[in-house]
Amino acid sequence: MGNSKIVMKDLNLYYGDFHALKGINMEIPANKVTAFIGPSGCGKSTCLKTLNRMNDLVDNCKITGLVTLDGEDIYDPRTDVTLLRRRAGMVFQKPNPFPMTVYDNIAYGPRVHGIKNRQKLDEIVETSLRSAALWDEVKDRLKKSALGLSGGQQQRLCIARALAVEPDVILMDEPTSALDPISTSKIEDLMDDLRDRYTVVIVTHNMQQAARIADRTAFFLLGELVEYSDTLSMFNKPKDERTERYITGRFG
């Protein structure tokens, strides 16, 4: 694939003695939605977290192999991890807005990165909330606590917060698993819009969700990447029998 945003080469990850990711080779295309699917504990979230070095925060975690973003080795000792996490923002399973106003949640990142001008911050807040399809719902409550929003709104706020620092990549770890069907569908529509400007990687345990939104899908099992291809062909004609068993629900 010519236009790969992220490349993993022979990526291995260990938690102590536990071999959590085994020789992963994958190229993630720019401006597409890529889904990681597989049963619980199969390595999909671990793999997602290697892409912005969230695993650095875990004791006794060791990584070998290569992960590049735009051709740069993100595990190179000279890598600025703060900058990396700005370029590859993470949205978690449970919405985690900061206990501050809606406005300050979005302005927080830009302020950390040195933007102090009020007019510029106002613009970033509005643009980010519009991009996360949330502006119309919160524009009259920017000065109220973000914790007063519904779960689905909080999750879109967390997406807006990730967008506010102008990332290249948005990583989402089961972003809709704590949400009701209506909020889930809003976030799926949003991912559809975001792929024009960002590279989106999502971990989901919901196969229908992967089928609906992902351009490409990777199936993980016990730390191995079993199959990786464009979503339609994987769901219609899986190449590996284990993928087929998982997709058709005859697994385990």
Coordinates of N, CA and C in Angstrom, one line a residue:
M1 N 0.9 -1.2 0.0 CA 0.0 0.0 0.0 C 0.9 1.2 0.0
G2 N 0.7 2.1 -1.0 CA 1.6 3.2 -1.2 C 1.4 4.2 0.0
N3 N 0.1 4.4 0.4 CA -0.1 5.6 1.3 C -0.3 5.1 2.7
S4 N 0.7 4.5 3.3 CA 0.6 4.0 4.7 C 1.0 5.1 5.7
K5 N 0.1 5.3 6.6 CA 0.3 6.3 7.6 C 1.2 5.7 8.8
I6 N 0.8 4.4 9.1 CA 1.5 3.7 10.2 C 1.9 2.4 9.7
V7 N 3.2 2.0 10.1 CA 3.7 0.7 9.7 C 4.2 0.0 10.9
M8 N 3.8 -1.3 11.1 CA 4.3 -2.1 12.2 C 5.1 -3.2 11.5
K9 N 6.3 -3.4 12.0 CA 7.2 -4.5 11.4 C 7.7 -5.4 12.6
D10 N 7.3 -6.6 12.5 CA 7.7 -7.6 13.5 C 7.6 -7.1 14.9
L11 N 6.4 -6.5 15.2 CA 6.2 -5.9 16.5 C 5.9 -7.0 17.6
N12 N 6.7 -7.0 18.6 CA 6.4 -8.0 19.7 C 6.3 -7.1 21.0
L13 N 5.4 -7.5 21.9 CA 5.2 -6.8 23.1 C 5.1 -7.8 24.3
Y14 N 5.8 -7.6 25.3 CA 5.8 -8.5 26.5 C 5.4 -7.7 27.7
Y15 N 4.5 -8.2 28.5 CA 4.2 -7.7 29.9 C 4.9 -8.7 30.8
G16 N 6.1 -8.4 31.3 CA 6.9 -9.4 32.1 C 7.2 -10.6 31.2
D17 N 6.7 -11.7 31.6 CA 7.0 -13.0 30.8 C 5.9 -13.2 29.8
F18 N 4.8 -12.5 29.9 CA 3.6 -12.7 29.0 C 3.9 -12.1 27.6
H19 N 3.8 -12.9 26.6 CA 4.0 -12.4 25.2 C 2.7 -12.0 24.6
A20 N 2.4 -10.7 24.8 CA 1.0 -10.2 24.4 C 0.8 -9.9 23.0
L21 N 1.9 -9.5 22.2 CA 1.7 -9.3 20.8 C 2.9 -10.1 20.1
K22 N 2.5 -10.8 19.1 CA 3.5 -11.8 18.5 C 3.8 -11.5 17.1
G23 N 4.8 -10.8 16.8 CA 5.3 -10.6 15.4 C 4.3 -9.9 14.5
I24 N 3.7 -8.8 14.9 CA 2.7 -8.1 14.2 C 3.3 -7.4 13.0
N25 N 2.8 -7.6 11.8 CA 3.2 -6.8 10.6 C 1.9 -6.3 10.0
M26 N 1.9 -4.9 9.9 CA 0.7 -4.3 9.4 C 1.0 -2.9 8.9
E27 N 0.3 -2.5 7.8 CA 0.4 -1.2 7.3 C -1.0 -0.6 7.4
I28 N -1.1 0.6 8.0 CA -2.4 1.2 8.2 C -2.5 2.4 7.3
P29 N -3.5 2.4 6.4 CA -3.5 3.5 5.3 C -4.0 4.8 5.9
A30 N -3.5 5.9 5.3 CA -4.0 7.2 5.7 C -5.4 7.4 5.2
N31 N -6.1 8.3 6.0 CA -7.5 8.7 5.6 C -8.5 7.5 5.4
K32 N -8.3 6.6 6.2 CA -9.3 5.4 6.2 C -9.6 5.1 7.7
V33 N -10.7 4.3 7.9 CA -11.0 3.8 9.2 C -10.5 2.3 9.2
T34 N -9.6 2.0 10.1 CA -9.2 0.6 10.3 C -9.7 0.1 11.6
A35 N -10.3 -1.1 11.6 CA -10.9 -1.6 12.8 C -10.0 -2.8 13.2
F36 N -9.8 -2.9 14.6 CA -9.2 -4.1 15.2 C -10.3 -4.9 15.9
I37 N -10.5 -6.2 15.4 CA -11.5 -7.0 16.1 C -10.9 -8.3 16.6
G38 N -11.7 -9.0 17.5 CA -11.2 -10.2 18.1 C -11.7 -10.4 19.5
P39 N -11.7 -11.6 20.0 CA -12.2 -11.8 21.4 C -11.5 -11.0 22.4
S40 N -12.1 -10.9 23.6 CA -11.4 -10.2 24.7 C -10.0 -10.7 25.0
G41 N -9.1 -9.8 25.3 CA -7.8 -10.3 25.7 C -6.9 -10.9 24.6
C42 N -7.3 -10.5 23.3 CA -6.5 -11.1 22.2 C -5.4 -10.2 21.7
G43 N -5.3 -8.9 22.3 CA -4.2 -8.1 22.0 C -4.6 -6.8 21.2
K44 N -5.9 -6.7 20.9 CA -6.2 -5.6 20.0 C -6.0 -4.2 20.7
S45 N -6.4 -4.1 21.9 CA -6.2 -2.8 22.6 C -4.7 -2.5 22.9
T46 N -4.0 -3.6 23.2 CA -2.6 -3.5 23.4 C -1.9 -3.0 22.2
C47 N -2.3 -3.5 21.0 CA -1.7 -3.1 19.8 C -2.1 -1.6 19.5
L48 N -3.3 -1.2 19.8 CA -3.7 0.2 19.6 C -2.8 1.1 20.4
K49 N -2.6 0.7 21.7 CA -1.8 1.6 22.6 C -0.3 1.6 22.2
T50 N 0.2 0.7 21.4 CA 1.6 0.8 21.0 C 1.7 2.0 20.0
L51 N 0.6 2.4 19.4 CA 0.7 3.4 18.3 C 0.9 4.8 18.9
N52 N 0.6 5.0 20.1 CA 1.0 6.3 20.7 C 1.7 6.2 22.0
R53 N 2.3 5.0 22.2 CA 3.2 4.6 23.3 C 2.5 4.8 24.7
M54 N 1.2 4.5 24.7 CA 0.5 4.5 26.0 C 1.0 3.3 26.9
N55 N 1.6 2.3 26.2 CA 2.1 1.2 27.0 C 3.3 1.5 27.8
D56 N 3.9 2.7 27.4 CA 5.1 3.2 28.2 C 4.7 3.3 29.7
L57 N 3.4 3.5 30.0 CA 3.0 3.8 31.3 C 2.8 2.5 32.1
V58 N 3.0 1.3 31.4 CA 2.8 0.0 32.1 C 4.1 -0.5 32.6
D59 N 4.2 -0.9 33.8 CA 5.5 -1.5 34.4 C 5.8 -2.7 33.6
N60 N 7.1 -3.0 33.4 CA 7.6 -4.3 33.0 C 7.1 -4.6 31.5
C61 N 6.9 -3.5 30.8 CA 6.4 -3.7 29.4 C 7.6 -3.6 28.5
K62 N 7.8 -4.5 27.6 CA 9.0 -4.5 26.7 C 8.5 -4.7 25.3
I63 N 9.0 -3.8 24.4 CA 8.6 -3.9 23.0 C 9.8 -4.1 22.1
T64 N 9.7 -5.0 21.1 CA 10.7 -5.1 20.1 C 10.1 -4.9 18.7
G65 N 10.9 -4.7 17.7 CA 10.3 -4.5 16.4 C 10.2 -3.0 16.1
L66 N 9.4 -2.7 15.1 CA 9.4 -1.3 14.6 C 8.0 -0.8 14.4
V67 N 7.7 0.4 14.9 CA 6.5 1.1 14.6 C 6.8 2.5 14.0
T68 N 6.3 2.8 12.8 CA 6.6 4.1 12.3 C 5.3 4.9 12.0
L69 N 5.4 6.2 12.2 CA 4.3 7.1 11.9 C 4.9 8.1 10.8
D70 N 4.3 8.1 9.7 CA 4.8 8.9 8.6 C 6.3 8.6 8.4
G71 N 6.7 7.3 8.5 CA 8.1 6.9 8.2 C 9.1 7.1 9.4
E72 N 8.6 7.7 10.5 CA 9.5 7.9 11.6 C 9.3 6.9 12.7
D73 N 10.4 6.4 13.2 CA 10.3 5.3 14.2 C 9.9 5.9 15.6
I74 N 8.7 5.6 16.0 CA 8.1 6.3 17.2 C 8.8 5.7 18.5
Y75 N 9.5 4.6 18.4 CA 10.2 4.1 19.6 C 11.7 4.5 19.7
D76 N 12.1 5.3 18.7 CA 13.4 5.9 18.7 C 13.6 6.7 20.0
P77 N 14.7 6.5 20.7 CA 14.9 7.2 22.0 C 14.7 8.7 21.9
R78 N 15.0 9.3 20.7 CA 14.9 10.7 20.5 C 13.4 11.2 20.3
T79 N 12.5 10.3 20.2 CA 11.1 10.7 19.9 C 10.5 11.5 21.1
D80 N 9.9 12.6 20.8 CA 9.2 13.4 21.8 C 7.8 12.8 22.0
V81 N 7.7 12.1 23.1 CA 6.4 11.3 23.3 C 5.2 12.3 23.4
T82 N 5.4 13.4 24.0 CA 4.3 14.4 24.1 C 3.8 14.8 22.8
L83 N 4.7 15.1 21.9 CA 4.4 15.4 20.5 C 3.7 14.3 19.8
L84 N 4.2 13.1 20.0 CA 3.6 11.9 19.4 C 2.2 11.7 19.8
R85 N 1.9 11.9 21.1 CA 0.5 11.8 21.6 C -0.4 12.9 21.2
R86 N 0.2 14.0 20.8 CA -0.5 15.1 20.2 C -0.9 14.7 18.8
R87 N 0.0 14.0 18.1 CA -0.2 13.6 16.7 C -1.1 12.4 16.6
A88 N -1.1 11.6 17.6 CA -2.0 10.4 17.6 C -2.8 10.4 18.9
G89 N -3.9 11.0 18.8 CA -4.8 11.2 20.0 C -5.6 9.9 20.3
M90 N -5.9 9.8 21.6 CA -6.6 8.5 22.0 C -7.9 8.9 22.7
V91 N -8.9 8.1 22.3 CA -10.3 8.2 22.9 C -10.6 6.9 23.5
F92 N -10.9 6.9 24.8 CA -11.0 5.7 25.6 C -12.5 5.1 25.6
Q93 N -12.6 3.9 26.1 CA -13.8 3.2 26.2 C -14.9 4.0 27.0
K94 N -14.4 4.5 28.2 CA -15.3 5.2 29.0 C -15.0 6.7 28.8
P95 N -16.1 7.5 28.5 CA -15.8 8.9 28.3 C -15.1 9.5 29.6
N96 N -14.1 10.3 29.4 CA -13.3 10.8 30.5 C -13.1 12.3 30.4
P97 N -14.2 13.1 30.4 CA -14.0 14.5 30.3 C -13.3 15.0 31.6
F98 N -12.5 16.1 31.5 CA -11.9 16.7 32.7 C -13.0 17.3 33.5
P99 N -12.9 17.4 34.8 CA -13.9 18.0 35.7 C -13.8 19.5 35.6
M100 N -14.1 20.1 34.4 CA -14.0 21.5 34.2 C -15.1 21.8 33.1
T101 N -15.1 23.1 32.7 CA -16.2 23.4 31.7 C -16.0 22.8 30.4
V102 N -17.1 22.7 29.6 CA -17.0 22.2 28.2 C -15.9 23.0 27.5
Y103 N -15.9 24.3 27.6 CA -14.9 25.1 26.9 C -13.5 24.7 27.3
D104 N -13.2 24.6 28.6 CA -11.9 24.4 29.1 C -11.4 23.0 28.7
N105 N -12.3 22.0 28.6 CA -11.9 20.7 28.2 C -11.3 20.7 26.8
I106 N -11.9 21.5 25.9 CA -11.3 21.6 24.5 C -10.1 22.5 24.5
A107 N -10.1 23.6 25.2 CA -9.0 24.5 25.2 C -7.8 24.0 25.9
Y108 N -7.9 23.0 26.7 CA -6.8 22.5 27.6 C -5.6 22.2 26.7
G109 N -5.8 21.3 25.7 CA -4.6 20.9 24.9 C -3.9 22.0 24.2
P110 N -4.7 22.8 23.5 CA -4.1 24.0 22.8 C -3.3 24.9 23.7
R111 N -3.9 25.1 25.0 CA -3.2 25.9 25.9 C -1.9 25.3 26.4
V112 N -1.9 24.0 26.6 CA -0.7 23.3 27.0 C 0.4 23.5 25.9
H113 N -0.1 23.5 24.6 CA 0.9 23.7 23.5 C 1.1 25.1 23.2
G114 N 0.8 26.0 24.1 CA 1.2 27.4 24.0 C 0.3 28.4 23.4
I115 N -0.9 28.0 23.1 CA -1.9 29.0 22.5 C -2.6 29.7 23.6
K116 N -2.4 31.0 23.7 CA -3.0 31.8 24.8 C -4.1 32.8 24.3
N117 N -4.0 33.1 23.0 CA -4.9 34.1 22.4 C -6.4 33.6 22.5
R118 N -7.2 34.5 23.1 CA -8.6 34.1 23.4 C -9.4 33.8 22.1
Q119 N -9.2 34.7 21.1 CA -9.9 34.6 19.9 C -9.6 33.2 19.2
K120 N -8.3 32.9 19.2 CA -7.8 31.7 18.6 C -8.4 30.5 19.3
L121 N -8.4 30.6 20.7 CA -9.0 29.4 21.4 C -10.5 29.3 21.2
D122 N -11.2 30.4 21.1 CA -12.6 30.4 20.7 C -12.8 29.6 19.4
E123 N -12.0 30.0 18.4 CA -12.1 29.3 17.1 C -11.8 27.8 17.2
I124 N -10.8 27.5 17.9 CA -10.4 26.0 18.1 C -11.6 25.3 18.7
V125 N -12.1 25.9 19.8 CA -13.2 25.2 20.5 C -14.4 25.0 19.6
E126 N -14.8 26.1 18.9 CA -16.0 25.9 18.0 C -15.7 24.9 16.9
T127 N -14.5 25.0 16.2 CA -14.2 24.1 15.1 C -14.2 22.6 15.6
S128 N -13.6 22.4 16.8 CA -13.4 21.0 17.3 C -14.8 20.5 17.6
L129 N -15.6 21.3 18.3 CA -17.0 20.8 18.6 C -17.8 20.6 17.4
R130 N -17.6 21.4 16.4 CA -18.4 21.2 15.1 C -17.9 19.9 14.5
S131 N -16.6 19.7 14.5 CA -16.1 18.5 13.9 C -16.5 17.2 14.6
A132 N -16.8 17.4 15.9 CA -17.3 16.2 16.6 C -18.8 16.2 16.7
A133 N -19.5 17.0 15.8 CA -20.9 17.0 15.7 C -21.6 17.3 17.1
L134 N -21.0 18.2 17.8 CA -21.5 18.5 19.2 C -21.9 20.0 19.4
W135 N -21.4 20.8 18.5 CA -21.5 22.3 18.7 C -22.9 22.7 19.0
D136 N -23.9 22.3 18.2 CA -25.3 22.8 18.3 C -25.9 22.4 19.7
E137 N -25.4 21.2 20.2 CA -25.9 20.7 21.5 C -25.3 21.5 22.7
V138 N -24.1 22.0 22.6 CA -23.4 22.5 23.8 C -23.1 24.0 23.6
K139 N -23.4 24.7 22.5 CA -22.9 26.0 22.3 C -23.5 27.0 23.4
D140 N -24.6 26.7 24.0 CA -25.1 27.5 25.0 C -24.7 27.1 26.4
R141 N -23.9 26.1 26.5 CA -23.4 25.6 27.9 C -21.9 25.4 27.9
L142 N -21.2 26.3 27.2 CA -19.7 26.1 27.1 C -19.1 26.4 28.5
K143 N -19.8 27.2 29.3 CA -19.2 27.6 30.6 C -19.7 26.7 31.7
K144 N -20.5 25.6 31.4 CA -21.0 24.7 32.4 C -20.1 23.5 32.4
S145 N -20.2 22.7 33.5 CA -19.3 21.6 33.6 C -19.6 20.5 32.6
A146 N -18.5 20.0 32.0 CA -18.6 18.9 31.0 C -19.3 17.6 31.7
L147 N -19.2 17.5 33.0 CA -19.7 16.3 33.6 C -21.2 16.3 33.6
G148 N -21.8 17.4 33.3 CA -23.3 17.5 33.2 C -23.8 17.0 31.9
L149 N -23.0 16.6 30.9 CA -23.4 16.1 29.6 C -23.8 14.7 29.7
S150 N -24.6 14.2 28.7 CA -24.9 12.8 28.7 C -23.7 12.0 28.3
G151 N -23.7 10.7 28.5 CA -22.6 9.8 28.2 C -22.2 9.9 26.7
G152 N -23.2 10.0 25.8 CA -22.8 10.1 24.4 C -22.2 11.4 24.1
Q153 N -22.7 12.5 24.7 CA -22.2 13.8 24.5 C -20.8 13.9 25.1
Q154 N -20.6 13.3 26.2 CA -19.2 13.3 26.8 C -18.2 12.6 25.9
Q155 N -18.6 11.5 25.2 CA -17.7 10.8 24.4 C -17.4 11.7 23.1
R156 N -18.4 12.4 22.6 CA -18.1 13.3 21.5 C -17.2 14.4 21.9
L157 N -17.4 14.9 23.2 CA -16.5 15.9 23.7 C -15.1 15.4 23.8
C158 N -14.9 14.2 24.2 CA -13.5 13.6 24.3 C -12.9 13.5 22.9
I159 N -13.8 13.2 21.9 CA -13.3 13.2 20.5 C -12.9 14.7 20.1
A160 N -13.8 15.6 20.4 CA -13.4 17.0 20.1 C -12.1 17.5 20.8
R161 N -12.0 17.0 22.0 CA -10.7 17.3 22.8 C -9.5 16.8 22.1
A162 N -9.6 15.6 21.5 CA -8.5 15.0 20.8 C -8.3 15.8 19.5
L163 N -9.3 16.3 18.8 CA -9.2 17.0 17.6 C -8.6 18.4 17.8
A164 N -8.8 18.9 19.0 CA -8.4 20.3 19.2 C -6.9 20.6 19.0
V165 N -6.1 19.5 19.2 CA -4.6 19.7 19.1 C -4.1 19.3 17.7
E166 N -5.1 19.2 16.7 CA -4.8 18.9 15.3 C -3.9 17.7 15.1
P167 N -4.5 16.5 15.5 CA -3.7 15.3 15.4 C -3.7 14.8 13.9
D168 N -2.9 13.8 13.6 CA -3.0 13.2 12.3 C -3.8 11.9 12.4
V169 N -3.7 11.3 13.6 CA -4.3 10.0 13.8 C -5.2 10.0 15.0
I170 N -6.4 9.4 14.9 CA -7.2 9.3 16.1 C -7.4 7.8 16.4
L171 N -7.0 7.4 17.6 CA -7.1 6.1 18.1 C -8.3 6.0 19.0
M172 N -9.1 5.0 18.8 CA -10.4 4.9 19.6 C -10.4 3.4 20.2
D173 N -10.5 3.3 21.5 CA -10.5 2.0 22.1 C -11.9 1.7 22.6
E174 N -12.6 1.0 21.8 CA -14.1 0.7 22.0 C -14.9 1.9 22.4
P175 N -14.9 2.9 21.6 CA -15.4 4.2 22.0 C -16.9 4.2 22.2
T176 N -17.7 3.2 21.7 CA -19.1 3.2 21.9 C -19.6 2.1 22.8
S177 N -18.7 1.3 23.4 CA -19.2 0.2 24.2 C -20.0 0.6 25.4
A178 N -19.8 1.8 25.9 CA -20.5 2.2 27.1 C -21.8 3.0 26.8
L179 N -22.1 3.1 25.5 CA -23.1 4.1 25.0 C -24.4 3.3 24.5
D180 N -25.5 4.1 24.5 CA -26.8 3.5 24.0 C -26.7 3.6 22.4
P181 N -27.7 2.9 21.8 CA -27.7 2.8 20.3 C -27.7 4.1 19.6
I182 N -28.4 5.1 20.1 CA -28.5 6.4 19.4 C -27.2 7.1 19.4
S183 N -26.5 7.1 20.6 CA -25.2 7.8 20.7 C -24.2 7.0 19.9
T184 N -24.3 5.7 19.9 CA -23.4 4.9 19.1 C -23.5 5.2 17.6
S185 N -24.7 5.4 17.1 CA -24.9 5.7 15.7 C -24.3 7.1 15.4
K186 N -24.5 8.0 16.3 CA -23.9 9.4 16.1 C -22.4 9.3 16.0
I187 N -21.8 8.5 16.8 CA -20.3 8.4 16.8 C -19.8 7.6 15.6
E188 N -20.6 6.7 15.1 CA -20.3 6.0 13.8 C -20.4 7.0 12.7
D189 N -21.4 7.8 12.7 CA -21.5 8.8 11.6 C -20.3 9.8 11.6
L190 N -19.9 10.1 12.8 CA -18.8 11.0 13.0 C -17.5 10.4 12.5
M191 N -17.3 9.1 12.7 CA -16.1 8.5 12.2 C -16.1 8.5 10.7
D192 N -17.3 8.4 10.1 CA -17.4 8.4 8.7 C -16.9 9.8 8.2
D193 N -17.3 10.9 8.9 CA -16.8 12.2 8.5 C -15.3 12.4 8.7
L194 N -14.8 11.9 9.8 CA -13.5 12.2 10.2 C -12.4 11.6 9.2
R195 N -12.8 10.5 8.5 CA -11.8 9.8 7.7 C -11.3 10.7 6.6
D196 N -12.1 11.7 6.2 CA -11.6 12.6 5.2 C -10.3 13.4 5.6
R197 N -10.2 13.6 6.9 CA -9.1 14.5 7.4 C -8.1 13.8 8.3
Y198 N -8.5 12.6 8.8 CA -7.7 11.9 9.7 C -7.6 10.4 9.4
T199 N -6.6 9.8 10.0 CA -6.5 8.4 9.9 C -7.1 7.8 11.2
V200 N -8.1 7.0 11.1 CA -8.8 6.6 12.3 C -8.6 5.1 12.5
V201 N -8.2 4.7 13.8 CA -8.0 3.3 14.1 C -8.9 3.0 15.3
I202 N -9.8 2.0 15.2 CA -10.7 1.8 16.2 C -10.7 0.3 16.7
V203 N -10.7 0.1 18.0 CA -10.8 -1.3 18.5 C -12.3 -1.4 18.8
T204 N -12.9 -2.5 18.3 CA -14.3 -2.8 18.6 C -14.5 -4.2 18.9
H205 N -15.4 -4.6 19.8 CA -15.8 -6.0 20.0 C -17.1 -6.2 19.2
N206 N -17.6 -5.2 18.5 CA -18.8 -5.3 17.8 C -18.6 -5.4 16.3
M207 N -18.8 -6.7 15.8 CA -18.4 -6.9 14.4 C -19.3 -6.2 13.4
Q208 N -20.6 -6.0 13.8 CA -21.4 -5.2 12.9 C -20.9 -3.8 12.7
Q209 N -20.3 -3.2 13.9 CA -19.8 -1.9 13.8 C -18.6 -1.8 12.8
A210 N -17.7 -2.8 12.9 CA -16.6 -2.9 12.0 C -17.1 -3.0 10.6
A211 N -18.1 -3.8 10.3 CA -18.6 -4.0 9.0 C -19.2 -2.6 8.5
R212 N -19.8 -1.9 9.4 CA -20.5 -0.6 9.0 C -19.5 0.5 8.7
I213 N -18.4 0.6 9.5 CA -17.6 1.8 9.4 C -16.2 1.6 8.9
A214 N -15.7 0.4 8.9 CA -14.2 0.3 8.7 C -13.9 0.0 7.2
D215 N -12.9 0.7 6.7 CA -12.4 0.4 5.3 C -11.6 -0.9 5.4
R216 N -10.8 -1.1 6.4 CA -10.0 -2.3 6.6 C -10.2 -2.8 8.0
T217 N -10.1 -4.1 8.1 CA -10.3 -4.8 9.4 C -9.1 -5.8 9.7
A218 N -8.7 -5.8 10.9 CA -7.6 -6.7 11.4 C -8.2 -7.6 12.4
F219 N -8.1 -8.9 12.3 CA -8.6 -9.9 13.2 C -7.4 -10.4 14.1
F220 N -7.5 -10.2 15.4 CA -6.5 -10.6 16.3 C -7.0 -11.8 17.1
L221 N -6.0 -12.7 17.4 CA -6.4 -13.9 18.2 C -5.1 -14.3 19.0
L222 N -5.2 -14.3 20.4 CA -4.1 -14.7 21.2 C -2.8 -14.0 20.9
G223 N -2.9 -12.7 20.6 CA -1.7 -11.9 20.4 C -1.2 -12.0 18.9
E224 N -1.8 -12.7 18.1 CA -1.4 -12.8 16.7 C -2.4 -12.0 15.8
L225 N -1.8 -11.5 14.7 CA -2.7 -10.9 13.7 C -3.0 -12.0 12.7
V226 N -4.2 -12.5 12.8 CA -4.6 -13.7 12.0 C -4.9 -13.3 10.5
E227 N -5.6 -12.2 10.4 CA -6.0 -11.8 9.0 C -6.2 -10.3 9.0
Y228 N -5.8 -9.7 7.9 CA -5.9 -8.2 7.7 C -6.2 -7.9 6.3
S229 N -7.4 -7.3 6.0 CA -7.7 -7.1 4.6 C -8.8 -6.0 4.6
D230 N -9.3 -5.7 3.3 CA -10.4 -4.7 3.3 C -11.6 -5.4 3.9
T231 N -12.4 -4.6 4.6 CA -13.5 -5.1 5.4 C -14.5 -6.0 4.7
L232 N -14.9 -5.5 3.5 CA -15.9 -6.3 2.7 C -15.4 -7.7 2.4
S233 N -14.2 -7.8 1.9 CA -13.7 -9.2 1.6 C -13.5 -10.0 2.8
M234 N -13.1 -9.4 4.0 CA -12.9 -10.2 5.2 C -14.3 -10.8 5.6
F235 N -15.3 -9.9 5.6 CA -16.6 -10.4 6.1 C -17.3 -11.3 5.1
N236 N -17.0 -11.1 3.8 CA -17.7 -12.0 2.8 C -16.9 -13.3 2.5
K237 N -15.6 -13.1 2.5 CA -14.8 -14.3 2.2 C -13.5 -14.3 3.0
P238 N -13.6 -14.6 4.3 CA -12.4 -14.7 5.1 C -11.4 -15.7 4.6
K239 N -10.1 -15.4 4.7 CA -9.2 -16.4 4.2 C -8.8 -17.4 5.2
D240 N -9.0 -17.1 6.5 CA -8.5 -18.0 7.6 C -9.8 -18.6 8.3
E241 N -9.7 -19.9 8.5 CA -10.9 -20.5 9.1 C -11.2 -19.9 10.5
R242 N -10.2 -19.5 11.2 CA -10.4 -18.9 12.6 C -11.2 -17.6 12.4
T243 N -10.9 -16.8 11.4 CA -11.6 -15.6 11.2 C -13.1 -15.9 10.9
E244 N -13.3 -16.9 10.0 CA -14.6 -17.3 9.6 C -15.5 -17.7 10.8
R245 N -14.8 -18.5 11.7 CA -15.5 -19.0 12.9 C -15.9 -17.8 13.8
Y246 N -15.0 -16.8 13.9 CA -15.3 -15.7 14.8 C -16.4 -14.8 14.2
I247 N -16.3 -14.6 12.9 CA -17.3 -13.7 12.2 C -18.7 -14.3 12.2
T248 N -18.7 -15.6 12.1 CA -20.1 -16.3 12.0 C -20.6 -16.7 13.4
G249 N -19.8 -16.3 14.4 CA -20.3 -16.6 15.8 C -20.1 -18.0 16.2
R250 N -19.3 -18.8 15.5 CA -19.2 -20.2 15.9 C -17.9 -20.4 16.6
F251 N -17.5 -19.4 17.4 CA -16.2 -19.3 18.0 C -16.2 -19.8 19.4
G252 N -15.1 -20.5 19.8 CA -14.9 -20.8 21.2 C -15.6 -22.1 21.6

